[in-house]
XYZ file of C-alpha atoms in Angstrom:
564
model
C -116.637 103.119 -65.767
C -118.926 100.090 -66.122
C -121.626 101.817 -64.097
C -121.471 104.878 -66.351
C -121.641 102.629 -69.427
C -124.660 100.846 -67.962
C -126.443 104.137 -67.292
C -125.729 105.332 -70.813
C -126.905 102.024 -72.265
C -130.250 102.184 -70.458
C -130.721 105.910 -71.050
C -130.117 105.461 -74.769
C -133.028 103.053 -75.062
C -135.298 104.259 -72.224
C -134.395 107.857 -71.244
C -137.780 108.361 -69.558
C -137.227 105.566 -67.068
C -133.651 106.086 -65.931
C -134.923 107.625 -62.702
C -137.232 104.634 -62.146
C -134.201 102.357 -62.370
C -132.150 104.614 -60.074
C -135.018 104.770 -57.577
C -135.195 100.980 -57.502
C -131.430 100.784 -56.928
C -131.544 103.367 -54.129
C -134.452 101.722 -52.298
C -132.904 98.254 -52.398
C -129.440 99.519 -51.484
C -130.756 101.378 -48.431
C -133.053 98.521 -47.439
C -130.266 95.932 -47.609
C -128.003 98.165 -45.508
C -130.737 98.598 -42.907
C -131.372 94.851 -42.708
C -127.657 94.146 -42.430
C -127.242 96.771 -39.710
C -130.084 95.297 -37.662
C -128.637 91.814 -38.131
C -125.223 92.957 -36.909
C -126.778 94.473 -33.798
C -128.554 91.187 -33.148
C -125.291 89.266 -33.434
C -123.581 91.664 -31.014
C -126.463 91.246 -28.574
C -126.253 87.451 -28.743
C -122.492 87.606 -28.242
C -122.932 89.891 -25.231
C -125.540 87.572 -23.732
C -123.222 84.600 -24.161
C -120.418 86.513 -22.425
C -122.676 87.342 -19.467
C -123.718 83.710 -19.227
C -120.101 82.638 -19.038
C -119.312 85.316 -16.406
C -122.334 84.367 -14.287
C -123.014 80.650 -14.899
C -125.410 80.313 -11.937
C -127.628 83.181 -13.063
C -130.625 83.277 -15.320
C -129.538 85.714 -18.010
C -132.930 87.409 -17.948
C -132.855 87.826 -14.142
C -131.695 91.395 -13.716
C -132.530 94.139 -11.255
C -132.675 97.768 -12.157
C -129.546 99.833 -11.713
C -128.865 101.167 -8.233
C -129.785 104.828 -7.989
C -126.251 105.718 -6.878
C -124.448 103.460 -9.340
C -124.250 102.975 -13.091
C -123.782 99.226 -12.711
C -126.400 96.511 -13.099
C -126.468 93.489 -10.768
C -127.597 89.911 -11.141
C -130.154 89.128 -8.438
C -129.014 85.503 -8.132
C -125.372 86.210 -7.275
C -125.373 89.932 -6.571
C -122.383 90.415 -8.855
C -122.092 93.310 -11.293
C -122.367 92.822 -15.028
C -121.866 95.124 -17.978
C -124.627 97.684 -18.552
C -127.199 96.200 -20.937
C -127.255 97.616 -24.420
C -130.455 98.752 -26.052
C -132.447 95.803 -27.254
C -131.114 93.373 -24.631
C -133.329 91.487 -22.190
C -136.581 92.898 -23.466
C -135.566 96.555 -23.001
C -135.958 97.495 -26.675
C -139.261 98.708 -28.018
C -139.282 96.158 -30.889
C -137.412 92.850 -31.166
C -134.686 92.744 -33.818
C -136.313 89.920 -35.755
C -139.589 91.802 -36.063
C -137.802 94.965 -37.181
C -135.736 93.080 -39.745
C -138.855 91.416 -41.079
C -140.666 94.745 -41.270
C -137.853 96.370 -43.262
C -137.556 93.349 -45.544
C -141.274 93.187 -46.282
C -141.358 96.937 -46.881
C -138.599 96.707 -49.494
C -140.261 93.742 -51.199
C -143.582 95.607 -51.193
C -141.895 98.642 -52.775
C -140.295 96.486 -55.504
C -143.467 94.595 -56.290
C -145.528 97.779 -56.047
C -143.407 99.446 -58.719
C -143.677 96.354 -60.910
C -147.441 96.198 -60.380
C -147.911 99.879 -61.196
C -145.946 99.722 -64.427
C -146.886 96.268 -65.662
C -150.126 95.012 -64.159
C -152.327 97.933 -63.172
C -153.811 98.322 -66.650
C -154.432 94.572 -66.840
C -156.312 94.616 -63.537
C -158.355 97.640 -64.614
C -159.264 95.948 -67.864
C -160.457 92.944 -65.925
C -162.738 95.057 -63.747
C -163.920 97.179 -66.671
C -162.230 100.401 -65.564
C -159.683 100.770 -68.347
C -160.933 104.275 -69.146
C -160.033 105.629 -65.721
C -157.443 108.393 -65.936
C -155.096 110.015 -63.517
C -155.525 113.786 -63.176
C -152.545 114.615 -61.029
C -149.613 116.506 -62.506
C -148.172 115.463 -65.827
C -150.121 112.172 -65.729
C -153.337 114.059 -66.341
C -154.011 112.593 -69.772
C -152.454 109.198 -69.218
C -154.802 106.232 -69.397
C -153.880 103.746 -66.696
C -154.328 100.803 -69.000
C -151.592 102.239 -71.247
C -148.875 103.040 -68.717
C -145.583 102.551 -70.596
C -143.497 99.633 -69.385
C -139.868 100.368 -68.406
C -137.567 98.097 -70.361
C -136.235 95.194 -68.301
C -138.251 96.030 -65.173
C -139.159 92.376 -64.542
C -135.496 91.372 -64.604
C -133.914 94.128 -62.549
C -136.767 93.977 -60.013
C -136.309 90.239 -59.451
C -132.550 90.672 -59.277
C -132.943 93.365 -56.611
C -135.407 91.182 -54.672
C -132.966 88.257 -54.699
C -130.233 90.543 -53.326
C -132.364 91.883 -50.460
C -133.689 88.390 -49.677
C -130.160 86.955 -49.495
C -129.114 89.755 -47.134
C -132.192 89.125 -44.990
C -131.478 85.391 -44.814
C -127.847 86.030 -43.929
C -126.465 84.412 -47.073
C -124.521 87.560 -47.997
C -123.577 90.847 -46.408
C -124.999 94.074 -47.744
C -122.786 95.949 -50.194
C -121.765 99.192 -48.477
C -120.413 100.850 -51.619
C -123.428 102.384 -53.416
C -121.659 102.352 -56.774
C -120.915 98.627 -56.570
C -124.479 97.896 -55.456
C -125.757 99.920 -58.409
C -123.377 98.112 -60.774
C -124.716 94.748 -59.605
C -128.320 95.687 -60.413
C -127.644 97.836 -63.480
C -124.802 96.001 -65.238
C -125.842 96.496 -68.863
C -125.184 93.045 -70.431
C -127.961 91.397 -68.393
C -130.021 94.436 -67.405
C -132.899 94.129 -69.864
C -133.036 90.446 -70.810
C -131.392 88.473 -68.037
C -130.106 86.162 -66.812
C -131.137 86.974 -63.235
C -127.745 87.074 -61.511
C -127.456 86.201 -57.820
C -125.399 88.633 -55.784
C -123.429 85.894 -54.054
C -122.163 84.627 -57.420
C -120.647 87.996 -58.393
C -119.971 89.617 -55.007
C -116.220 89.088 -55.280
C -116.187 90.023 -58.968
C -117.539 93.560 -58.615
C -114.020 94.896 -58.270
C -110.945 93.871 -60.211
C -109.068 91.308 -58.120
C -107.829 87.743 -58.295
C -111.406 86.549 -58.855
C -112.042 89.028 -61.655
C -109.410 90.191 -64.070
C -109.288 90.751 -67.777
C -106.799 89.076 -70.104
C -106.692 88.270 -73.778
C -107.876 84.681 -73.399
C -110.889 85.554 -71.300
C -111.754 88.492 -73.535
C -111.486 86.323 -76.655
C -113.617 83.550 -75.191
C -116.228 86.103 -74.127
C -116.240 87.688 -77.571
C -116.784 84.290 -79.173
C -119.686 83.611 -76.794
C -121.185 87.018 -77.564
C -120.946 86.443 -81.312
C -122.530 83.022 -80.930
C -125.507 84.628 -79.182
C -125.710 87.318 -81.852
C -125.782 84.680 -84.595
C -128.568 82.823 -82.765
C -130.660 85.972 -82.495
C -130.172 87.424 -85.969
C -129.504 84.487 -88.276
C -131.881 81.964 -86.709
C -134.480 83.629 -84.458
C -135.128 86.582 -86.755
C -135.234 84.410 -89.856
C -137.619 81.876 -88.322
C -139.928 84.618 -87.032
C -141.384 85.201 -90.516
C -142.692 81.634 -90.678
C -143.782 81.727 -87.030
C -145.841 84.902 -87.556
C -147.297 83.992 -90.957
C -150.515 82.246 -89.781
C -151.458 85.257 -87.653
C -151.723 87.383 -90.795
C -154.474 85.146 -92.190
C -158.121 86.118 -91.887
C -158.750 82.767 -90.216
C -156.550 79.888 -89.110
C -158.934 77.550 -90.919
C -157.512 78.863 -94.208
C -154.274 76.978 -93.491
C -153.859 73.196 -93.260
C -152.884 71.760 -89.855
C -149.478 70.789 -91.238
C -148.719 74.465 -91.915
C -149.826 75.479 -88.419
C -147.688 72.777 -86.822
C -144.741 73.896 -88.950
C -145.326 77.475 -87.871
C -145.533 76.487 -84.201
C -142.268 74.560 -84.586
C -140.675 77.677 -86.065
C -141.853 79.731 -83.076
C -140.528 77.120 -80.630
C -137.131 77.446 -82.286
C -137.401 81.231 -82.565
C -138.160 81.810 -78.893
C -135.348 79.477 -77.839
C -132.735 81.152 -80.026
C -134.057 84.599 -79.110
C -133.921 84.019 -75.352
C -130.776 81.902 -75.277
C -129.121 84.241 -77.787
C -129.589 87.202 -75.472
C -128.336 85.125 -72.534
C -125.254 84.106 -74.516
C -124.579 87.718 -75.440
C -124.932 88.757 -71.782
C -122.649 85.951 -70.572
C -120.124 86.739 -73.298
C -120.091 90.470 -72.615
C -119.770 89.792 -68.901
C -116.793 87.537 -69.555
C -115.182 90.197 -71.727
C -115.295 92.487 -68.669
C -114.093 89.786 -66.296
C -117.431 88.528 -64.924
C -118.496 84.919 -64.882
C -122.265 84.423 -65.076
C -124.041 81.110 -64.653
C -125.533 79.337 -67.665
C -129.176 80.107 -68.391
C -130.130 77.468 -70.999
C -129.002 73.859 -71.284
C -130.466 72.195 -74.404
C -134.050 72.358 -73.056
C -135.627 70.610 -76.045
C -133.712 67.441 -75.186
C -135.499 67.258 -71.807
C -136.858 63.887 -70.730
C -139.941 65.377 -69.065
C -141.516 68.721 -68.172
C -139.702 68.897 -64.830
C -136.419 68.378 -66.645
C -137.399 70.991 -69.217
C -137.663 73.642 -66.507
C -134.289 72.638 -65.126
C -132.876 73.525 -68.534
C -135.024 76.455 -69.707
C -134.375 79.948 -68.294
C -132.492 78.376 -65.394
C -132.061 81.634 -63.462
C -135.817 82.313 -63.471
C -136.675 78.748 -62.435
C -134.110 78.927 -59.639
C -135.548 82.252 -58.457
C -139.068 80.877 -58.046
C -137.741 77.696 -56.466
C -135.490 79.409 -53.916
C -137.622 82.438 -53.058
C -141.184 81.116 -53.447
C -141.508 77.319 -53.621
C -139.072 76.326 -50.864
C -140.070 79.105 -48.409
C -143.693 77.972 -48.832
C -142.656 74.474 -47.791
C -141.895 72.847 -51.129
C -142.835 69.173 -51.044
C -141.998 68.661 -47.361
C -145.517 69.054 -45.949
C -147.496 66.501 -47.903
C -149.087 66.312 -51.314
C -151.792 68.865 -50.584
C -149.240 71.499 -49.610
C -147.059 70.578 -52.580
C -149.974 71.088 -54.982
C -150.753 74.424 -53.363
C -147.135 75.535 -53.642
C -146.897 74.406 -57.275
C -150.088 76.300 -58.058
C -148.771 79.518 -56.483
C -145.396 79.237 -58.231
C -146.849 78.645 -61.686
C -149.528 81.271 -61.306
C -146.802 83.786 -60.416
C -144.576 82.504 -63.233
C -147.338 83.082 -65.767
C -148.109 86.538 -64.388
C -144.411 87.469 -64.374
C -144.173 86.830 -68.107
C -146.870 89.329 -68.970
C -150.067 91.138 -68.058
C -152.299 88.992 -70.214
C -154.793 86.195 -69.648
C -152.762 84.027 -72.034
C -149.815 83.954 -69.663
C -152.023 83.058 -66.709
C -153.459 80.111 -68.663
C -149.961 79.179 -69.790
C -148.760 79.021 -66.187
C -151.799 77.073 -64.987
C -151.379 74.537 -67.808
C -147.809 73.902 -66.669
C -149.095 73.516 -63.105
C -151.572 70.830 -64.166
C -149.044 68.856 -66.198
C -146.352 69.099 -63.522
C -148.831 67.993 -60.868
C -149.713 64.922 -62.933
C -146.058 64.267 -63.681
C -144.811 64.565 -60.089
C -147.684 62.859 -58.292
C -149.000 60.289 -60.788
C -146.920 59.620 -63.902
C -143.426 59.904 -62.380
C -141.743 58.945 -65.689
C -138.267 58.781 -64.131
C -139.439 55.670 -62.239
C -140.935 53.916 -65.285
C -139.515 51.685 -67.997
C -137.711 52.823 -71.109
C -140.742 52.650 -73.407
C -142.801 54.896 -71.145
C -139.912 57.360 -70.755
C -139.576 57.655 -74.542
C -143.336 58.163 -74.830
C -143.260 60.827 -72.135
C -140.342 62.588 -73.809
C -142.355 62.887 -77.028
C -145.396 64.091 -75.086
C -143.207 66.703 -73.397
C -142.021 68.099 -76.730
C -145.564 68.230 -78.116
C -146.915 69.879 -74.964
C -144.133 72.483 -74.833
C -144.668 73.267 -78.513
C -148.401 73.788 -77.981
C -147.700 75.915 -74.925
C -145.661 78.281 -77.086
C -148.814 78.787 -79.162
C -150.459 80.119 -75.990
C -147.439 82.375 -75.565
C -147.542 83.602 -79.137
C -151.252 84.215 -79.655
C -153.044 87.433 -78.763
C -155.957 86.551 -76.532
C -157.659 83.375 -75.397
C -159.967 83.291 -78.422
C -157.002 83.252 -80.790
C -155.333 80.520 -78.752
C -158.391 78.272 -78.959
C -158.818 78.926 -82.678
C -155.185 78.109 -83.436
C -155.147 74.921 -81.342
C -158.424 73.765 -82.881
C -157.087 74.323 -86.396
C -153.841 72.508 -85.497
C -155.907 69.490 -84.500
C -157.875 69.569 -87.747
C -161.124 70.773 -86.189
C -162.025 72.831 -89.244
C -163.220 72.413 -92.797
C -159.690 72.537 -94.127
C -158.419 70.283 -91.386
C -160.540 67.323 -92.473
C -158.735 67.214 -95.814
C -155.347 68.482 -94.761
C -154.186 66.383 -91.845
C -150.991 64.404 -91.585
C -151.419 63.218 -95.180
C -151.019 66.826 -96.224
C -147.580 67.019 -94.653
C -146.549 63.784 -96.372
C -147.768 65.101 -99.722
C -145.960 68.370 -99.195
C -142.730 66.611 -98.289
C -143.119 64.374 -101.359
C -143.546 67.411 -103.559
C -140.617 69.156 -101.919
C -138.310 66.313 -102.787
C -139.355 66.222 -106.424
C -142.764 64.541 -106.482
C -145.891 65.871 -108.082
C -148.584 67.769 -106.206
C -151.148 67.378 -108.981
C -154.615 67.174 -107.512
C -153.510 68.124 -104.017
C -155.413 70.907 -102.277
C -153.949 74.391 -102.639
C -153.424 74.520 -98.890
C -150.588 72.079 -99.290
C -148.787 74.626 -101.421
C -148.477 76.757 -98.298
C -146.589 73.965 -96.536
C -144.444 73.304 -99.591
C -143.580 76.958 -100.008
C -142.759 77.322 -96.308
C -140.469 74.307 -96.402
C -138.686 75.459 -99.538
C -138.026 78.888 -98.059
C -137.125 77.827 -94.535
C -135.855 74.241 -94.613
C -132.234 75.237 -94.055
C -133.061 77.431 -91.057
C -135.427 74.845 -89.578
C -132.778 72.159 -89.935
C -130.077 74.406 -88.490
C -132.393 75.319 -85.633
C -133.071 71.675 -84.792
C -129.367 70.825 -84.949
C -128.284 73.748 -82.755
C -130.910 72.854 -80.161
C -128.835 69.764 -79.406
C -125.989 69.778 -76.857
C -123.417 69.772 -79.642
C -120.431 70.326 -77.402
C -121.159 67.227 -75.317
C -121.953 65.190 -78.414
C -118.742 66.227 -80.142
C -116.682 65.224 -77.143
C -118.166 61.718 -77.397
C -117.336 61.232 -81.050
C -113.721 60.520 -81.956
C -114.488 61.429 -85.534
C -115.202 64.983 -84.374
C -112.231 65.204 -82.030
C -110.699 68.051 -84.019
C -113.625 70.278 -83.142
C -113.783 69.035 -79.561
C -110.104 69.856 -79.114
C -110.819 73.415 -80.193
C -113.571 73.654 -77.586
C -111.320 72.136 -74.923
C -108.585 74.615 -75.721
C -111.016 77.489 -75.294
C -112.356 76.033 -72.039
C -108.838 75.455 -70.723
C -107.882 79.032 -71.493
C -110.959 80.205 -69.641
C -110.161 78.063 -66.612
C -106.652 79.407 -66.693
C -108.021 82.925 -66.736
C -110.114 82.263 -63.643
C -107.363 80.555 -61.728
C -104.607 82.932 -62.778
C -103.060 84.215 -65.996
C -101.500 81.630 -68.246
C -97.728 81.776 -68.661
C -96.764 84.166 -71.462
C -94.999 81.432 -73.400
C -98.275 79.466 -73.632
C -100.064 82.488 -75.012
C -97.627 82.987 -77.862
C -98.739 81.672 -81.215
C -95.213 80.591 -82.051
C -95.245 78.092 -79.209
C -98.471 76.370 -80.269
C -98.771 73.326 -82.548
C -99.347 74.085 -86.207
C -102.692 72.268 -86.158
C -103.963 74.449 -83.335
C -102.937 77.601 -85.183
C -104.745 76.409 -88.325
C -107.887 75.606 -86.369
C -107.713 79.038 -84.752
C -107.431 80.715 -88.150
C -110.333 78.626 -89.458
C -112.422 79.618 -86.444
C -111.660 83.294 -87.001
C -112.622 82.956 -90.657
C -115.927 81.249 -89.874
C -116.866 83.753 -87.182
C -115.818 86.626 -89.431
C -118.001 85.406 -92.300
C -120.977 84.871 -89.977
C -120.454 88.315 -88.473
C -120.489 89.980 -91.904
C -123.632 88.009 -92.773
C -125.222 89.165 -89.529
C -124.369 92.818 -90.144
C -125.707 92.673 -93.694
C -128.931 91.081 -92.440
C -129.361 93.816 -89.831
C -128.700 96.560 -92.365
C -130.793 95.137 -95.200
C -133.443 93.161 -93.345
C -136.637 94.835 -92.241
C -137.820 92.150 -89.797
C -136.021 92.333 -86.444
C -138.509 91.341 -83.719
C -137.738 91.833 -80.039
C -139.799 89.195 -78.225
C -139.005 90.618 -74.792
C -141.156 93.644 -75.595
C -144.167 91.340 -75.187
C -143.196 90.594 -71.599
């Protein structure tokens, strides 16, 4: 049922690429089975060898003679005692060692996955770089298709990486291959996280693919999942969509120099909030939907803008993607175990690939390399976690400023636009000389009732932006904080913390077994808990109606993932 729903979901949005998705599923399913089969044969061989060694302790296990012409038995030359006939692949009799065959199958599957991703996402970018963007394919129905404009299947970066993680875990022996093709397909194609993540590891959901004691659906789990889904929907529609107008506004100007730096900084702040609520909103919706169907997915964002340094930021931002590159690229390359030179090389490779993964654009490559440079300085030189409090506070501020400026690189279209925007932000323009930090102060003064007489007209842009968006900017800043942890620390907010604890307890009860029926009955609950529940339903209901009205009446509903 869930697999059929997932197919329908993808086909509704991308009917042309359903077969691309199914092909990816089939290739990775078959490849994982082949790797697992070869691994099982290797284990049986090793077990057989160990048995022979125990039966013939004085013999070298590789010291065999050929079978006697008149007998089907094989003899040890050292003790002249019969042993079991060797199976294929034992004692050098196979044509290819098991390890080499496993590696060949694994690399072939990875090459197929990355080849599909390269064809759909990066071929046009490469051709543009070499000046061959006009080259066309003349075979079959692709006759008039320009390679630089190959359409990108929705979610291909996510489901490709998820499939790679599955095959890699099977190859490393962390999990066994899923023999049921429908369950393997459900793992890769499950619709809540198919197009926007998080990247789910197979070992975390292996026992949840079928309804059992680890995955079951009850009213408490369904309700908690629905609340999580609605929270993600509110983030996306009420905050990310609303902030996108301010974030995009400077890019509609003829030149960034027409806006004061204060306006550009305000716009970049809006985009930093927008991209967080967009990405984390989709992750929350995926986690919530998964929980409604009995799945438990790992968290993908953990208040990243409260990070103490850039390393900490990437432990909190898009956690599943960071973990993927760490576990399947950085650590296999050697991590930090082979000296500083090797660590720098590994960091460079990881961040180059991270930038490329986000999009086929020079901006993303520069974005990744900038993170490499800062992380190299942070890990090898600055090491803020070993410094005093003053330096740690300074580094925290630097981290926020750097991350904010990096989102400008993400947002802009082309390197030239990036450089122009950053230069204007720093006041390197005719307007910037007169509209620096004093401009922001004047705008704030005017916003709170002061006079802007004699102030440059550029300040009116900042004032107007603040008047129109102050509530959403403030809400965005507040909801970037780890509110749940903060509320649990404040006795004055205990009423709200108790509500969160009740929800968490019900979830834990759902995972460990259904709660007793008497505890699920409203009549048996304290009156205060019932009132808080009713208040929560009212708040979520009002926000939901607001969200629906915004979707129906609003004309601006950006989907940032389309850029990637």
